[in-house]
Coordinates of C-alpha atoms in Angstrom, one line a residue:
M270 CA -90.1 2.4 114.5
I271 CA -87.5 4.9 115.6
K272 CA -84.9 3.5 118.0
L273 CA -81.8 4.8 119.6
L274 CA -78.6 3.4 118.1
P275 CA -76.3 1.4 120.4
D276 CA -73.1 3.3 121.3
N277 CA -70.8 0.9 119.3
V278 CA -72.9 1.3 116.2
A279 CA -73.1 5.1 116.5
N280 CA -69.3 5.2 117.0
Q281 CA -68.7 3.1 113.9
I282 CA -70.9 5.5 111.9
A283 CA -69.0 8.5 113.3
A284 CA -65.7 6.7 112.5
G285 CA -66.7 6.8 108.8
E286 CA -66.3 10.6 108.9
V287 CA -63.3 11.0 111.3
V288 CA -61.3 7.8 110.5
Q289 CA -61.1 7.3 106.8
R290 CA -57.7 5.7 106.6
P291 CA -54.6 5.1 108.8
A292 CA -53.4 8.7 108.1
S293 CA -56.5 10.0 109.9
V294 CA -55.5 8.1 113.1
V295 CA -52.0 9.5 112.9
K296 CA -53.3 13.1 112.5
E297 CA -55.7 12.8 115.5
L298 CA -53.2 11.2 117.9
M299 CA -50.3 13.6 117.0
E300 CA -52.6 16.6 117.5
N301 CA -53.7 15.3 120.9
A302 CA -50.1 14.9 121.9
I303 CA -49.4 18.5 121.0
D304 CA -52.5 19.7 122.8
A305 CA -51.2 17.8 125.9
G306 CA -48.1 20.1 125.9
A307 CA -45.6 17.5 124.7
S308 CA -42.1 18.6 123.7
Q309 CA -41.3 15.2 122.2
V310 CA -43.6 13.1 119.9
N311 CA -42.6 9.7 118.5
L312 CA -44.6 8.0 115.7
V313 CA -44.2 4.3 114.9
I314 CA -46.1 2.5 112.2
K315 CA -46.1 -1.0 110.7
D316 CA -47.5 -2.1 107.4
A317 CA -48.6 1.5 106.5
G318 CA -50.7 1.6 109.6
R319 CA -52.7 -1.5 109.1
T320 CA -51.0 -3.5 111.8
L321 CA -49.8 -0.8 114.2
I322 CA -49.9 3.0 114.7
Q323 CA -48.2 4.1 117.9
V324 CA -47.9 7.7 119.1
T325 CA -45.9 8.4 122.3
D326 CA -45.5 11.8 123.9
N327 CA -44.1 13.3 127.1
G328 CA -47.1 15.6 127.7
S329 CA -49.3 16.0 130.7
G330 CA -50.7 12.5 130.7
M331 CA -54.1 11.5 132.2
S332 CA -55.5 10.2 135.4
D333 CA -57.4 6.9 135.6
T334 CA -60.8 8.7 135.3
D335 CA -59.7 10.9 132.5
A336 CA -58.2 8.0 130.6
R337 CA -61.6 6.1 130.6
M338 CA -63.6 9.3 129.9
A339 CA -61.4 10.2 126.9
F340 CA -62.9 7.3 124.8
E341 CA -66.5 8.4 125.4
R342 CA -68.2 10.3 122.6
H343 CA -68.2 14.1 122.9
A344 CA -65.9 14.0 125.9
T345 CA -63.3 16.8 125.7
S346 CA -61.2 19.1 127.9
K347 CA -61.1 21.9 125.4
I348 CA -64.5 23.5 125.6
V349 CA -67.2 23.8 128.2
E350 CA -69.8 26.1 126.7
I351 CA -70.8 27.4 123.3
K352 CA -68.9 30.6 123.4
D353 CA -65.7 28.7 123.8
L354 CA -66.0 27.8 120.1
E355 CA -65.2 31.4 119.3
S356 CA -61.7 31.2 120.8
I357 CA -60.4 27.7 120.1
M358 CA -56.6 27.6 119.7
T359 CA -56.2 23.8 120.2
F360 CA -56.2 21.1 117.5
G361 CA -58.8 18.8 119.0
F362 CA -62.1 19.9 120.6
R363 CA -65.0 17.9 119.3
G364 CA -64.4 14.8 121.4
E365 CA -65.0 12.3 118.6
A366 CA -61.6 11.2 117.6
L367 CA -60.7 8.6 120.3
A368 CA -64.2 7.2 120.4
S369 CA -64.2 6.7 116.6
I370 CA -60.7 5.2 116.6
A371 CA -61.6 2.8 119.4
A372 CA -64.7 1.7 117.5
V373 CA -62.8 0.3 114.5
S374 CA -59.6 -1.0 116.1
E375 CA -57.9 -2.5 119.1
V376 CA -56.4 0.3 121.3
E377 CA -53.9 0.1 124.1
L378 CA -53.3 3.3 126.2
K379 CA -50.6 3.7 128.7
T380 CA -50.6 7.1 130.5
R381 CA -49.3 8.7 133.7
R382 CA -49.5 12.2 135.1
K383 CA -46.1 13.7 136.2
D384 CA -47.3 13.9 139.8
A385 CA -48.5 10.3 140.0
D386 CA -46.4 7.2 140.9
L387 CA -48.3 4.8 138.7
G388 CA -50.1 5.1 135.5
I389 CA -53.0 3.2 133.9
R390 CA -53.1 0.7 131.1
L391 CA -56.4 0.4 129.1
L392 CA -57.2 -2.2 126.5
I393 CA -60.3 -1.3 124.3
S394 CA -61.6 -3.3 121.4
A395 CA -64.6 -2.2 119.2
S396 CA -65.6 0.4 121.9
R397 CA -65.6 -2.2 124.6
V398 CA -63.1 -1.9 127.6
V399 CA -61.3 -5.3 127.7
S400 CA -59.1 -4.5 130.7
S401 CA -57.9 -1.7 133.0
E402 CA -55.0 -2.0 135.3
P403 CA -52.2 0.1 137.0
V404 CA -48.9 0.1 135.2
Q405 CA -45.4 1.6 135.6
C406 CA -44.8 3.8 132.6
P407 CA -43.1 7.1 131.7
A408 CA -45.0 10.4 132.2
G409 CA -47.1 11.3 129.3
S410 CA -49.2 9.0 127.0
S411 CA -48.6 6.2 124.6
F412 CA -51.5 5.2 122.2
S413 CA -51.1 2.0 120.3
V414 CA -53.8 1.4 117.6
K415 CA -53.7 -2.2 116.3
N416 CA -55.5 -4.0 113.5
L417 CA -57.3 -1.0 112.1
F418 CA -60.8 -1.8 110.6
Y419 CA -60.5 -5.4 111.8
N420 CA -64.2 -5.4 112.5
I421 CA -65.2 -3.7 109.3
P422 CA -63.7 -6.0 106.6
A423 CA -65.2 -4.0 103.7
R424 CA -63.4 -0.8 104.9
R425 CA -60.1 -2.6 105.4
K426 CA -60.4 -4.3 102.0
F427 CA -60.6 -1.0 100.2
L428 CA -57.5 0.6 101.8
K429 CA -55.0 1.6 99.2
P430 CA -51.7 -0.2 98.6
D431 CA -49.0 0.3 101.3
P432 CA -46.9 2.9 99.4
S433 CA -50.0 5.1 98.8
E434 CA -51.2 4.8 102.5
L435 CA -47.7 5.5 103.7
K436 CA -47.5 8.6 101.5
Q437 CA -50.7 9.9 103.2
I438 CA -49.3 9.2 106.6
I439 CA -46.1 11.1 105.7
N440 CA -48.3 14.0 104.5
E441 CA -50.1 14.2 107.8
F442 CA -46.8 14.0 109.7
H443 CA -45.5 17.0 107.6
R444 CA -48.6 19.1 108.4
V445 CA -48.3 18.6 112.1
A446 CA -44.5 18.9 112.3
I447 CA -44.1 22.0 110.1
C448 CA -46.3 24.2 112.3
N449 CA -44.5 23.0 115.5
P450 CA -40.8 23.5 114.9
D451 CA -40.3 23.9 118.7
I452 CA -41.3 20.2 119.2
E453 CA -39.0 17.2 118.6
F454 CA -40.4 14.5 116.3
T455 CA -39.3 11.1 115.3
F456 CA -41.0 8.7 112.8
H457 CA -40.3 5.0 112.3
N458 CA -41.8 2.8 109.6
N459 CA -41.4 -1.0 109.9
G460 CA -38.3 -0.6 112.1
T461 CA -36.6 2.0 109.9
Q462 CA -36.2 5.6 111.0
L463 CA -37.6 8.0 108.4
Y464 CA -37.4 11.3 110.3
S465 CA -35.6 12.6 113.4
L466 CA -36.4 16.3 113.7
A467 CA -34.7 18.4 116.3
T468 CA -36.2 21.6 117.6
G469 CA -35.3 24.8 115.7
N470 CA -36.8 27.6 113.6
L471 CA -39.2 27.1 110.6
K472 CA -36.5 27.0 107.9
Q473 CA -34.5 24.4 109.9
R474 CA -37.6 22.3 110.2
L475 CA -38.3 22.5 106.5
A476 CA -34.6 21.6 105.7
G477 CA -34.9 18.5 108.0
M478 CA -38.1 17.4 106.2
F479 CA -37.5 18.3 102.6
G480 CA -33.7 18.3 102.3
K481 CA -31.1 20.9 103.2
N482 CA -31.2 22.4 99.7
I483 CA -34.7 23.7 100.1
A484 CA -33.5 26.7 102.1
S485 CA -31.9 28.2 99.0
T486 CA -35.1 27.9 97.0
L487 CA -37.3 29.9 99.4
I488 CA -38.0 33.6 99.8
D489 CA -39.5 35.3 102.8
V490 CA -43.2 36.2 102.8
N491 CA -44.1 38.6 105.6
V492 CA -46.8 41.3 106.1
E493 CA -49.0 42.4 109.0
T494 CA -52.3 44.1 108.5
S495 CA -55.4 44.9 110.6
I496 CA -57.1 41.8 109.1
V497 CA -54.4 39.2 108.9
K498 CA -50.7 38.6 109.5
V499 CA -49.1 36.6 106.7
S500 CA -45.7 35.0 107.3
G501 CA -43.7 32.0 105.9
F502 CA -42.0 31.2 102.7
A503 CA -42.7 30.9 99.0
G504 CA -40.6 29.1 96.5
K505 CA -38.6 30.9 93.8
A506 CA -40.3 30.8 90.4
D507 CA -37.4 29.0 88.7
K508 CA -37.7 26.2 91.3
A509 CA -41.3 25.3 90.6
K510 CA -42.0 21.6 90.1
R511 CA -44.1 19.5 87.8
T512 CA -45.7 17.8 90.8
S513 CA -47.7 19.2 93.6
G514 CA -47.1 18.3 97.3
E515 CA -45.3 21.2 98.9
Q516 CA -48.2 23.6 99.2
F517 CA -49.1 24.3 102.8
F518 CA -51.5 26.8 104.4
F519 CA -51.8 27.2 108.2
A520 CA -54.4 29.3 109.9
N521 CA -53.5 30.1 113.6
N522 CA -51.0 27.3 113.4
R523 CA -53.5 24.8 112.1
F524 CA -53.2 23.2 108.6
F525 CA -56.1 23.7 106.3
R526 CA -57.0 23.4 102.6
S527 CA -58.3 26.2 100.5
P528 CA -58.5 26.1 96.7
Y529 CA -59.7 29.7 96.8
L530 CA -56.6 31.0 98.6
Q531 CA -54.3 28.7 96.7
K532 CA -55.5 30.4 93.6
A533 CA -54.3 33.8 95.1
V534 CA -50.8 32.3 95.4
Y535 CA -50.8 30.8 91.9
K536 CA -52.0 34.1 90.5
A537 CA -49.0 35.8 91.9
Y538 CA -46.8 33.4 89.8
E539 CA -48.7 34.1 86.6
Q540 CA -46.4 34.8 83.7
L541 CA -43.5 33.5 85.8
I542 CA -44.0 29.8 85.6
P543 CA -45.8 27.5 83.0
A544 CA -49.4 26.6 83.7
N545 CA -48.6 23.0 84.5
M546 CA -45.9 23.8 87.1
H547 CA -46.5 24.1 90.9
P548 CA -44.6 26.5 93.2
S549 CA -43.8 25.5 96.8
F550 CA -45.1 27.6 99.6
F551 CA -45.4 27.4 103.4
I552 CA -47.7 30.2 104.4
F553 CA -49.0 31.0 107.9
L554 CA -52.1 33.2 108.4
N555 CA -52.8 34.6 111.9
V556 CA -56.2 36.1 112.5
D557 CA -58.4 36.9 115.4
S558 CA -59.9 33.6 116.6
A559 CA -63.3 35.2 116.6
S560 CA -63.1 35.9 112.9
I561 CA -62.4 32.3 111.8
D562 CA -64.7 29.2 111.9
I563 CA -62.7 25.9 112.2
N564 CA -65.7 23.8 112.9
I565 CA -67.1 23.3 109.4
H566 CA -65.5 19.9 108.6
P567 CA -65.3 16.6 110.7
Q568 CA -61.5 16.3 110.0
K569 CA -61.0 20.1 110.6
T570 CA -59.1 20.5 107.4
E571 CA -61.3 23.4 106.2
V572 CA -61.8 26.8 107.7
K573 CA -64.0 29.8 107.0
F574 CA -62.7 33.3 107.3
E575 CA -64.9 36.3 108.1
D576 CA -63.3 38.4 105.4
E577 CA -62.0 35.8 102.9
Q578 CA -61.9 38.2 99.9
A579 CA -59.7 40.7 101.6
I580 CA -57.3 37.9 102.8
W581 CA -57.2 36.7 99.1
Q582 CA -56.1 40.2 97.9
I583 CA -53.5 40.6 100.7
L584 CA -52.1 37.2 100.1
N585 CA -51.8 37.7 96.4
A586 CA -50.1 41.1 96.9
V587 CA -47.6 40.0 99.5
V588 CA -46.5 36.9 97.4
R589 CA -46.3 39.0 94.3
E590 CA -44.2 41.6 96.1
S591 CA -41.8 39.0 97.5
L592 CA -41.3 37.5 94.1
S593 CA -40.6 40.9 92.5
K594 CA -38.0 41.7 95.2
Y595 CA -36.3 38.4 94.4
A596 CA -36.5 39.0 90.6
V597 CA -34.9 42.4 90.7
A598 CA -32.0 41.4 92.9
P599 CA -28.8 41.9 90.9
S600 CA -26.9 38.8 89.7
I601 CA -23.1 39.1 89.7
I602 CA -21.2 36.6 87.5
F603 CA -17.5 36.6 87.9
D604 CA -16.5 35.3 84.4
M605 CA -13.1 36.7 83.5
E606 CA -12.7 34.7 80.3
G607 CA -12.1 37.1 77.3
A608 CA -12.0 40.2 79.5
P609 CA -9.5 42.9 78.5
D610 CA -6.3 43.3 80.6
I611 CA -6.7 46.6 82.4
P612 CA -3.4 47.8 83.8
V613 CA -3.3 49.0 87.4
L614 CA -2.4 52.7 87.6
E615 CA 0.4 53.7 89.9
R616 CA -0.1 56.4 92.5
N617 CA 0.1 60.0 91.4
T618 CA -0.3 59.0 87.7
R619 CA -1.4 62.0 85.6
I620 CA -4.6 61.2 83.6
V621 CA -4.8 62.9 80.2
A622 CA -8.1 63.1 78.4
P623 CA -8.0 61.6 74.9
E624 CA -7.9 64.0 71.9
I625 CA -10.1 63.8 68.9
T626 CA -8.6 64.7 65.5
V627 CA -11.0 66.3 62.9
D628 CA -10.1 67.1 59.3
R629 CA -12.1 70.3 58.7
E630 CA -11.0 70.5 55.1
Y631 CA -12.5 67.2 54.1
N632 CA -15.1 67.4 51.3
P633 CA -16.7 64.2 50.1
F634 CA -17.8 65.8 46.8
K635 CA -14.4 67.0 45.8
T636 CA -13.0 63.7 44.6
A637 CA -16.1 61.6 43.8
G638 CA -18.3 62.2 40.8
T639 CA -21.8 63.8 41.2
Q640 CA -23.4 60.7 39.6
Y641 CA -23.7 57.3 41.3
S642 CA -21.4 54.7 39.9
K643 CA -22.1 51.1 40.6
P644 CA -19.1 49.1 41.9
D645 CA -17.6 46.6 39.7
N646 CA -18.9 43.0 39.7
K647 CA -22.0 44.1 41.7
M648 CA -25.5 43.5 40.4
D649 CA -28.9 45.0 41.3
G650 CA -31.4 42.6 43.0
W651 CA -33.4 42.1 39.8
E652 CA -30.2 41.2 37.8
Q653 CA -29.2 38.7 40.4
F654 CA -32.7 37.1 40.3
Y655 CA -32.6 37.0 36.5
N656 CA -29.2 35.2 36.5
D657 CA -30.3 32.8 39.2
F658 CA -33.6 32.1 37.5
N659 CA -31.9 31.4 34.1
R660 CA -29.3 29.2 35.8
Q661 CA -32.1 27.1 37.4
S662 CA -34.5 27.0 34.4
G663 CA -32.0 26.7 31.7
T664 CA -32.9 29.6 29.4
F665 CA -34.9 32.8 29.6
E666 CA -37.2 31.5 26.9
A667 CA -38.0 28.4 29.0
S668 CA -39.1 30.6 31.8
I669 CA -41.4 32.6 29.4
A670 CA -43.1 29.4 28.5
G671 CA -43.6 28.4 32.1
F672 CA -47.3 28.0 31.7
E673 CA -46.8 25.2 29.2
Q674 CA -43.5 23.6 30.4
K675 CA -42.6 22.4 33.9
T676 CA -39.6 24.1 35.5
A677 CA -37.2 22.4 37.9
F678 CA -38.9 24.3 40.8
E679 CA -42.4 22.9 39.8
D680 CA -41.0 19.4 39.6
D681 CA -39.6 19.7 43.1
V682 CA -43.0 20.9 44.5
Q683 CA -44.8 17.9 43.0
K684 CA -42.3 15.5 44.4
K685 CA -42.5 17.0 47.9
R686 CA -45.0 14.9 49.9
F687 CA -44.6 16.6 53.3
L688 CA -44.7 20.2 54.4
Q689 CA -43.8 21.4 57.9
I690 CA -46.0 24.1 59.5
K691 CA -44.7 26.3 62.4
D692 CA -42.2 23.6 63.4
R693 CA -45.1 21.8 65.0
Y694 CA -47.2 20.1 62.3
I695 CA -46.6 17.9 59.3
A696 CA -49.0 18.4 56.4
T697 CA -49.4 15.7 53.7
P698 CA -52.1 15.1 51.1
V699 CA -54.5 12.1 51.4
K700 CA -57.5 11.0 49.4
S701 CA -60.0 12.9 51.5
G702 CA -58.0 16.1 51.7
L703 CA -55.1 17.1 53.8
M704 CA -53.7 15.3 56.8
L705 CA -52.1 17.2 59.7
V706 CA -49.8 15.3 62.1
D707 CA -48.9 16.9 65.5
I708 CA -45.2 16.2 65.7
C709 CA -45.0 16.3 69.6
K710 CA -48.0 14.0 70.1
A711 CA -46.9 11.6 67.4
H712 CA -43.4 11.4 68.9
Q713 CA -45.0 10.7 72.4
R714 CA -47.1 7.8 71.0
I715 CA -44.1 6.3 69.2
L716 CA -41.9 6.4 72.4
F717 CA -44.8 5.2 74.6
E718 CA -45.2 2.0 72.5
E719 CA -41.4 1.5 72.3
F720 CA -41.0 1.8 76.1
L721 CA -44.0 -0.4 76.7
A722 CA -42.4 -3.1 74.6
L723 CA -39.4 -3.1 76.8
F724 CA -41.6 -4.6 79.6
Q725 CA -42.6 -7.6 77.5
A726 CA -41.3 -11.0 78.5
N727 CA -38.1 -12.2 77.0
S728 CA -37.3 -8.6 75.7
T729 CA -33.6 -7.7 75.8
V730 CA -32.9 -4.3 77.4
V731 CA -29.6 -2.7 76.8
S732 CA -28.4 -0.2 79.5
Q733 CA -25.9 2.6 79.0
K734 CA -23.6 3.3 82.0
Q735 CA -23.4 7.0 83.0
L736 CA -20.0 8.5 83.1
F737 CA -21.1 10.8 85.9
P738 CA -24.1 9.3 87.8
E739 CA -26.9 11.8 88.3
T740 CA -28.4 12.3 91.8
V741 CA -32.0 13.4 92.3
E742 CA -33.0 14.6 95.8
L743 CA -36.6 13.9 96.8
S744 CA -38.9 14.4 99.7
L745 CA -39.5 11.3 101.7
S746 CA -43.0 10.7 100.4
D747 CA -41.8 11.1 96.8
Y748 CA -38.8 8.8 97.5
M749 CA -41.2 6.1 98.8
L750 CA -43.2 6.3 95.6
V751 CA -40.2 6.0 93.3
Q752 CA -38.9 3.1 95.5
S753 CA -42.2 1.3 95.0
V754 CA -41.6 1.1 91.3
Q755 CA -37.8 0.6 91.4
G756 CA -38.1 -3.0 90.3
D757 CA -40.0 -2.1 87.2
L758 CA -37.6 0.6 86.3
E759 CA -34.7 -1.8 86.6
K760 CA -36.5 -4.2 84.2
M761 CA -36.5 -1.3 81.7
G762 CA -32.7 -0.9 81.9
F763 CA -32.3 1.6 84.7
D764 CA -29.6 1.1 87.3
I765 CA -30.9 2.9 90.4
R766 CA -29.4 3.0 93.9
S767 CA -30.7 4.8 97.0
I768 CA -28.7 7.0 99.3
D769 CA -30.8 8.4 102.2
S770 CA -33.8 9.9 100.4
S771 CA -32.0 10.5 97.1
I772 CA -32.0 8.4 94.0
V773 CA -28.8 7.9 92.1
F774 CA -28.9 6.9 88.4
Y775 CA -25.9 4.9 87.4
A776 CA -27.3 3.6 84.1
L777 CA -30.1 4.5 81.7
P778 CA -31.8 2.5 78.9
A779 CA -30.0 2.7 75.6
G780 CA -31.3 5.7 73.8
L781 CA -31.9 7.7 76.9
E782 CA -28.3 8.2 77.9
K783 CA -28.7 12.0 77.2
A784 CA -31.9 12.2 79.1
S785 CA -32.3 14.2 82.3
A786 CA -32.9 11.9 85.3
K787 CA -34.6 14.7 87.1
N788 CA -37.2 15.1 84.3
I789 CA -37.8 11.4 84.2
V790 CA -38.4 11.3 88.0
D791 CA -40.7 14.3 87.8
E792 CA -42.8 12.7 85.2
I793 CA -43.0 9.4 87.0
L794 CA -44.1 11.1 90.2
R795 CA -46.7 13.3 88.4
N796 CA -48.2 10.2 86.7
I797 CA -48.4 8.0 89.8
K798 CA -49.2 10.4 92.6
E799 CA -52.9 10.9 91.9
D800 CA -54.1 7.5 90.6
Y801 CA -51.7 5.0 92.2
S802 CA -54.6 3.3 93.8
S803 CA -56.9 3.3 90.7
P804 CA -58.5 0.0 89.8
T805 CA -57.1 0.4 86.3
W806 CA -53.6 1.2 87.5
D807 CA -50.9 -0.5 85.4
T808 CA -47.4 0.1 86.5
R809 CA -45.9 -0.7 83.1
E810 CA -48.2 1.7 81.3
K811 CA -47.6 4.5 83.8
L812 CA -43.9 4.2 83.6
A813 CA -43.9 4.0 79.8
L814 CA -46.1 7.1 79.8
S815 CA -43.8 8.9 82.1
L816 CA -40.7 8.2 80.1
A817 CA -42.5 9.0 76.8
K818 CA -43.6 12.4 78.1
S819 CA -40.2 13.3 79.6
E820 CA -38.3 12.4 76.4
S821 CA -40.8 13.4 73.6
V822 CA -40.0 16.5 71.8
K823 CA -41.6 19.7 73.2
K824 CA -40.5 22.0 70.4
C825 CA -38.7 20.7 67.3
G826 CA -36.8 22.6 64.7
S827 CA -37.0 22.3 61.0
L828 CA -37.2 18.7 59.7
S829 CA -36.0 17.4 56.4
D830 CA -38.3 15.5 54.0
T831 CA -36.6 12.3 55.0
E832 CA -37.1 13.0 58.8
M833 CA -40.8 13.9 58.3
E834 CA -41.4 10.7 56.3
H835 CA -39.6 8.6 58.9
L836 CA -41.7 10.1 61.7
V837 CA -45.0 9.5 59.9
N838 CA -44.0 5.9 59.0
R839 CA -43.1 5.2 62.6
L840 CA -46.4 6.7 63.8
F841 CA -48.5 4.5 61.5
A842 CA -46.5 1.4 62.5
C843 CA -47.9 2.0 66.1
R844 CA -50.8 0.0 67.4
M845 CA -52.9 3.1 67.9
P846 CA -51.5 5.9 65.7
D847 CA -54.4 8.2 65.9
I848 CA -54.0 9.2 69.6
D849 CA -51.1 9.9 71.8
A850 CA -50.3 8.2 75.1
E851 CA -52.8 10.3 77.0
G852 CA -55.7 9.8 74.5
K853 CA -55.4 13.1 72.7
P854 CA -55.5 13.1 68.8
T855 CA -52.2 13.0 66.9
I856 CA -53.7 13.5 63.4
S857 CA -56.4 15.6 61.9
I858 CA -58.0 15.4 58.4
V859 CA -58.9 18.6 56.6
E860 CA -61.4 18.1 53.8
I861 CA -60.4 20.6 51.1
E862 CA -63.7 20.5 49.3
K863 CA -65.7 21.4 52.4
L864 CA -63.2 24.0 53.4
F865 CA -63.0 25.9 50.1
I866 CA -65.1 24.5 47.2
T867 CA -68.4 24.1 49.1
P868 CA -68.5 27.8 50.4
V869 CA -67.6 29.1 46.9
M870 CA -70.4 27.0 45.2
K871 CA -72.9 28.4 47.8
I872 CA -71.9 31.9 46.8
L873 CA -72.2 31.2 43.1
N874 CA -75.6 29.6 43.5
N875 CA -76.8 32.5 45.6
N876 CA -75.7 34.9 42.8
I877 CA -77.4 32.9 40.1
I878 CA -80.7 32.8 42.1
N879 CA -80.5 36.5 42.9
N880 CA -79.9 37.4 39.2

């Protein structure tokens, strides 16, 4: 009953762990290029990696025998015996990547050693060698992976849309390029150059990837202990973003994920940024290779430290210290408007101390009477209240009969239908008790349905030209996401143009002319980053939600009766007035009888029974 699986079937099963998407192939091939000692790595993709993924390097290259052997399972040049696992400093070592990639695609390899005259060209399809022949090629290696998952239609069918897959590839490119600033990288997508990164230091590499302005938003993080050496950069608290994506950990120059250690960094920003904001950080941890296990995940994106709790405390302390140093740095503002004109003293000017004149004969009781005399036309507080009250009620006798007659004040109270509580809620009586309306959530629901209506067919959208177009700089992955929904934004009345990896807003929909383009972009990215590939994804709804959240009131001041009534009327004109755009309740009904009368009746009943 038990049979040994054929190699091609075993490789396809292994590929399910190692090669989950095109980004997995990019990661493995780029890491192999770096392990080969390359100083230049070029990445070329087409159709988000579905059609082509090509990685070319100028590394050591391979001989004919090594080139064939590299595609066998568990074939590696990195380790020989078990103890080698305790001192691994290279990216790849398991010997599964190339075998897994070749099992689910068509692979072409051209490689030549520097000391060889000719190289070799291998064609492999579904783990089967189609051809092998000598070829003239540059020293190094060039891997071309074509038609990924062509022999597993189900896996290819469930790949995410191109913008989402491209974003994942860019993320993997970032993770490899950041920790290797001494290597030159280029990245082309569908014939367009996305990155050309020259060699330099870490800050120059970050500027080349995330924009030149990022350097001014970072602070140094640096400490060395007997357990770990921590280095890199953390973002300033006031530069935190609504979207995540610029959080990077590297252990011994290898990218890894760790929610546990990430919490240490976020804890350092506690009380400095809101709970829904994300700080940027690029942190490198260097530890003894014997005190770290990097072999706990097939994709090698997780690691296990020997003393993880101590590293957590050190990391939290060093980030907190770096932030405190930045926070206490003095800020000098050269604003001379309204400053006094201070004359410049000439040389040898004699400085005389100012004299203070005191009247020692002054006696405040000599001229004033010993009894207090009230100034003319001034009334005590109770007299002022008496006059105001009589002026409002008509006569003092009318106020005495206040229990039997209605005063103007009582009439006003009865006419008042809405009451604002803490500048956040509107209270109004209803049949079943008291209705509370959350002003922020109600405004969000109103805006959401209004923006959603702009997408409807035959709707007329009015745009407002910006006197000064606003430019929003983005990382390349964020830029790609915004570009993927640019057509839908233009239907809503936005006039958007692209300059490099920046978005320029030349016009906004009428009603949003005072809005912040940066806030709008941040909300759009936050809403589409995580669930862009969801089966229930609706571009119109996500964009309407983003705009509603960016423009809805976060904290409103005091509202007049007319404004409160207008807001409630607009809310109940919505299709779903009881929930906001994210499904949270906008209104709450408080049943007065249950809140007050029922407990009182229980107390009275208990007293009657006891007596």
